[in-house]
């Protein structure tokens, strides 16, 4: 499961951000709520750094009640294009896998 997740986690996080901007802990909590309970928080933060460096999100720092300001990530137009491509690819792969499963049944 972990190996399969590595290839799709970026798209999953972008999909979460496609619904609304969020900060790292919110994204991690949402992933855990969706059943990704074994996911390390550091994995999400490393991924957020990568997608920020690739220009897929806009980042705003907002004051925090505790500690330093939080970085809030929002999907930008380039990120939206990437997410759309992710869903097209996902749909293609899911269709092929389903077809293979039906052929093997």
JSON list of N, CA and C in Angstrom, two decimals, residues 34-64:
[
{"chain": "A", "resi": 34, "resn": "UNK", "atom": "N", "xyz": [-9.59, 10.13, 5.99]},
{"chain": "A", "resi": 34, "resn": "UNK", "atom": "CA", "xyz": [-9.95, 9.37, 4.79]},
{"chain": "A", "resi": 34, "resn": "UNK", "atom": "C", "xyz": [-9.37, 7.95, 4.80]},
{"chain": "A", "resi": 35, "resn": "UNK", "atom": "N", "xyz": [-8.70, 7.59, 5.90]},
{"chain": "A", "resi": 35, "resn": "UNK", "atom": "CA", "xyz": [-8.22, 6.22, 6.03]},
{"chain": "A", "resi": 35, "resn": "UNK", "atom": "C", "xyz": [-6.73, 6.01, 5.84]},
{"chain": "A", "resi": 36, "resn": "UNK", "atom": "N", "xyz": [-5.99, 7.07, 5.58]},
{"chain": "A", "resi": 36, "resn": "UNK", "atom": "CA", "xyz": [-4.54, 6.97, 5.41]},
{"chain": "A", "resi": 36, "resn": "UNK", "atom": "C", "xyz": [-3.86, 7.15, 6.77]},
{"chain": "A", "resi": 37, "resn": "UNK", "atom": "N", "xyz": [-4.18, 6.28, 7.70]},
{"chain": "A", "resi": 37, "resn": "UNK", "atom": "CA", "xyz": [-3.74, 6.44, 9.09]},
{"chain": "A", "resi": 37, "resn": "UNK", "atom": "C", "xyz": [-2.25, 6.19, 9.29]},
{"chain": "A", "resi": 38, "resn": "UNK", "atom": "N", "xyz": [-1.62, 5.43, 8.42]},
{"chain": "A", "resi": 38, "resn": "UNK", "atom": "CA", "xyz": [-0.20, 5.11, 8.58]},
{"chain": "A", "resi": 38, "resn": "UNK", "atom": "C", "xyz": [0.72, 6.17, 7.98]},
{"chain": "A", "resi": 39, "resn": "UNK", "atom": "N", "xyz": [0.15, 7.21, 7.42]},
{"chain": "A", "resi": 39, "resn": "UNK", "atom": "CA", "xyz": [0.93, 8.23, 6.74]},
{"chain": "A", "resi": 39, "resn": "UNK", "atom": "C", "xyz": [1.65, 9.12, 7.75]},
{"chain": "A", "resi": 40, "resn": "UNK", "atom": "N", "xyz": [2.95, 9.24, 7.62]},
{"chain": "A", "resi": 40, "resn": "UNK", "atom": "CA", "xyz": [3.74, 10.07, 8.53]},
{"chain": "A", "resi": 40, "resn": "UNK", "atom": "C", "xyz": [3.55, 11.55, 8.17]},
{"chain": "A", "resi": 41, "resn": "UNK", "atom": "N", "xyz": [3.43, 12.36, 9.19]},
{"chain": "A", "resi": 41, "resn": "UNK", "atom": "CA", "xyz": [3.25, 13.80, 8.98]},
{"chain": "A", "resi": 41, "resn": "UNK", "atom": "C", "xyz": [4.40, 14.39, 8.16]},
{"chain": "A", "resi": 42, "resn": "UNK", "atom": "N", "xyz": [5.61, 13.91, 8.40]},
{"chain": "A", "resi": 42, "resn": "UNK", "atom": "CA", "xyz": [6.77, 14.41, 7.66]},
{"chain": "A", "resi": 42, "resn": "UNK", "atom": "C", "xyz": [6.67, 14.15, 6.17]},
{"chain": "A", "resi": 43, "resn": "UNK", "atom": "N", "xyz": [6.00, 13.08, 5.79]},
{"chain": "A", "resi": 43, "resn": "UNK", "atom": "CA", "xyz": [5.80, 12.77, 4.37]},
{"chain": "A", "resi": 43, "resn": "UNK", "atom": "C", "xyz": [4.98, 13.87, 3.71]},
{"chain": "A", "resi": 44, "resn": "UNK", "atom": "N", "xyz": [3.94, 14.30, 4.39]},
{"chain": "A", "resi": 44, "resn": "UNK", "atom": "CA", "xyz": [3.07, 15.35, 3.84]},
{"chain": "A", "resi": 44, "resn": "UNK", "atom": "C", "xyz": [3.83, 16.67, 3.74]},
{"chain": "A", "resi": 45, "resn": "UNK", "atom": "N", "xyz": [4.59, 17.01, 4.76]},
{"chain": "A", "resi": 45, "resn": "UNK", "atom": "CA", "xyz": [5.33, 18.28, 4.73]},
{"chain": "A", "resi": 45, "resn": "UNK", "atom": "C", "xyz": [6.39, 18.28, 3.62]},
{"chain": "A", "resi": 46, "resn": "UNK", "atom": "N", "xyz": [7.06, 17.16, 3.43]},
{"chain": "A", "resi": 46, "resn": "UNK", "atom": "CA", "xyz": [8.05, 17.07, 2.35]},
{"chain": "A", "resi": 46, "resn": "UNK", "atom": "C", "xyz": [7.36, 17.22, 0.99]},
{"chain": "A", "resi": 47, "resn": "UNK", "atom": "N", "xyz": [6.20, 16.63, 0.86]},
{"chain": "A", "resi": 47, "resn": "UNK", "atom": "CA", "xyz": [5.46, 16.74, -0.40]},
{"chain": "A", "resi": 47, "resn": "UNK", "atom": "C", "xyz": [5.01, 18.19, -0.63]},
{"chain": "A", "resi": 48, "resn": "UNK", "atom": "N", "xyz": [4.58, 18.86, 0.42]},
{"chain": "A", "resi": 48, "resn": "UNK", "atom": "CA", "xyz": [4.16, 20.26, 0.29]},
{"chain": "A", "resi": 48, "resn": "UNK", "atom": "C", "xyz": [5.32, 21.14, -0.17]},
{"chain": "A", "resi": 49, "resn": "UNK", "atom": "N", "xyz": [6.51, 20.88, 0.34]},
{"chain": "A", "resi": 49, "resn": "UNK", "atom": "CA", "xyz": [7.69, 21.63, -0.10]},
{"chain": "A", "resi": 49, "resn": "UNK", "atom": "C", "xyz": [7.91, 21.40, -1.60]},
{"chain": "A", "resi": 50, "resn": "UNK", "atom": "N", "xyz": [7.79, 20.16, -2.04]},
{"chain": "A", "resi": 50, "resn": "UNK", "atom": "CA", "xyz": [8.01, 19.84, -3.47]},
{"chain": "A", "resi": 50, "resn": "UNK", "atom": "C", "xyz": [6.97, 20.52, -4.36]},
{"chain": "A", "resi": 51, "resn": "UNK", "atom": "N", "xyz": [5.70, 20.46, -3.98]},
{"chain": "A", "resi": 51, "resn": "UNK", "atom": "CA", "xyz": [4.69, 21.06, -4.85]},
{"chain": "A", "resi": 51, "resn": "UNK", "atom": "C", "xyz": [4.78, 22.58, -4.84]},
{"chain": "A", "resi": 52, "resn": "UNK", "atom": "N", "xyz": [5.25, 23.14, -3.71]},
{"chain": "A", "resi": 52, "resn": "UNK", "atom": "CA", "xyz": [5.48, 24.59, -3.68]},
{"chain": "A", "resi": 52, "resn": "UNK", "atom": "C", "xyz": [6.63, 24.95, -4.61]},
{"chain": "A", "resi": 53, "resn": "UNK", "atom": "N", "xyz": [7.72, 24.19, -4.57]},
{"chain": "A", "resi": 53, "resn": "UNK", "atom": "CA", "xyz": [8.87, 24.46, -5.43]},
{"chain": "A", "resi": 53, "resn": "UNK", "atom": "C", "xyz": [8.51, 24.30, -6.90]},
{"chain": "A", "resi": 54, "resn": "UNK", "atom": "N", "xyz": [7.60, 23.40, -7.20]},
{"chain": "A", "resi": 54, "resn": "UNK", "atom": "CA", "xyz": [7.19, 23.18, -8.60]},
{"chain": "A", "resi": 54, "resn": "UNK", "atom": "C", "xyz": [6.16, 24.21, -9.07]},
{"chain": "A", "resi": 55, "resn": "UNK", "atom": "N", "xyz": [5.72, 25.09, -8.19]},
{"chain": "A", "resi": 55, "resn": "UNK", "atom": "CA", "xyz": [4.80, 26.16, -8.57]},
{"chain": "A", "resi": 55, "resn": "UNK", "atom": "C", "xyz": [3.36, 25.72, -8.72]},
{"chain": "A", "resi": 56, "resn": "UNK", "atom": "N", "xyz": [2.96, 24.65, -8.02]},
{"chain": "A", "resi": 56, "resn": "UNK", "atom": "CA", "xyz": [1.60, 24.14, -8.14]},
{"chain": "A", "resi": 56, "resn": "UNK", "atom": "C", "xyz": [0.65, 24.73, -7.12]},
{"chain": "A", "resi": 57, "resn": "UNK", "atom": "N", "xyz": [1.20, 25.41, -6.13]},
{"chain": "A", "resi": 57, "resn": "UNK", "atom": "CA", "xyz": [0.39, 26.03, -5.08]},
{"chain": "A", "resi": 57, "resn": "UNK", "atom": "C", "xyz": [0.89, 27.43, -4.79]},
{"chain": "A", "resi": 58, "resn": "UNK", "atom": "N", "xyz": [-0.01, 28.24, -4.27]},
{"chain": "A", "resi": 58, "resn": "UNK", "atom": "CA", "xyz": [0.36, 29.54, -3.72]},
{"chain": "A", "resi": 58, "resn": "UNK", "atom": "C", "xyz": [0.37, 29.39, -2.21]},
{"chain": "A", "resi": 59, "resn": "UNK", "atom": "N", "xyz": [1.30, 30.05, -1.56]},
{"chain": "A", "resi": 59, "resn": "UNK", "atom": "CA", "xyz": [1.45, 29.92, -0.11]},
{"chain": "A", "resi": 59, "resn": "UNK", "atom": "C", "xyz": [1.28, 31.29, 0.54]},
{"chain": "A", "resi": 60, "resn": "UNK", "atom": "N", "xyz": [0.47, 31.30, 1.59]},
{"chain": "A", "resi": 60, "resn": "UNK", "atom": "CA", "xyz": [0.25, 32.50, 2.38]},
{"chain": "A", "resi": 60, "resn": "UNK", "atom": "C", "xyz": [0.58, 32.17, 3.83]},
{"chain": "A", "resi": 61, "resn": "UNK", "atom": "N", "xyz": [1.29, 33.04, 4.49]},
{"chain": "A", "resi": 61, "resn": "UNK", "atom": "CA", "xyz": [1.57, 32.84, 5.91]},
{"chain": "A", "resi": 61, "resn": "UNK", "atom": "C", "xyz": [0.50, 33.57, 6.71]},
{"chain": "A", "resi": 62, "resn": "UNK", "atom": "N", "xyz": [-0.11, 32.83, 7.64]},
{"chain": "A", "resi": 62, "resn": "UNK", "atom": "CA", "xyz": [-1.14, 33.43, 8.48]},
{"chain": "A", "resi": 62, "resn": "UNK", "atom": "C", "xyz": [-0.72, 33.27, 9.94]},
{"chain": "A", "resi": 63, "resn": "UNK", "atom": "N", "xyz": [-1.04, 34.25, 10.77]},
{"chain": "A", "resi": 63, "resn": "UNK", "atom": "CA", "xyz": [-0.66, 34.17, 12.18]},
{"chain": "A", "resi": 63, "resn": "UNK", "atom": "C", "xyz": [-1.25, 32.94, 12.84]},
{"chain": "A", "resi": 64, "resn": "UNK", "atom": "N", "xyz": [-0.53, 32.39, 13.78]},
{"chain": "A", "resi": 64, "resn": "UNK", "atom": "CA", "xyz": [-0.97, 31.24, 14.54]},
{"chain": "A", "resi": 64, "resn": "UNK", "atom": "C", "xyz": [-1.12, 31.63, 16.00]}
]
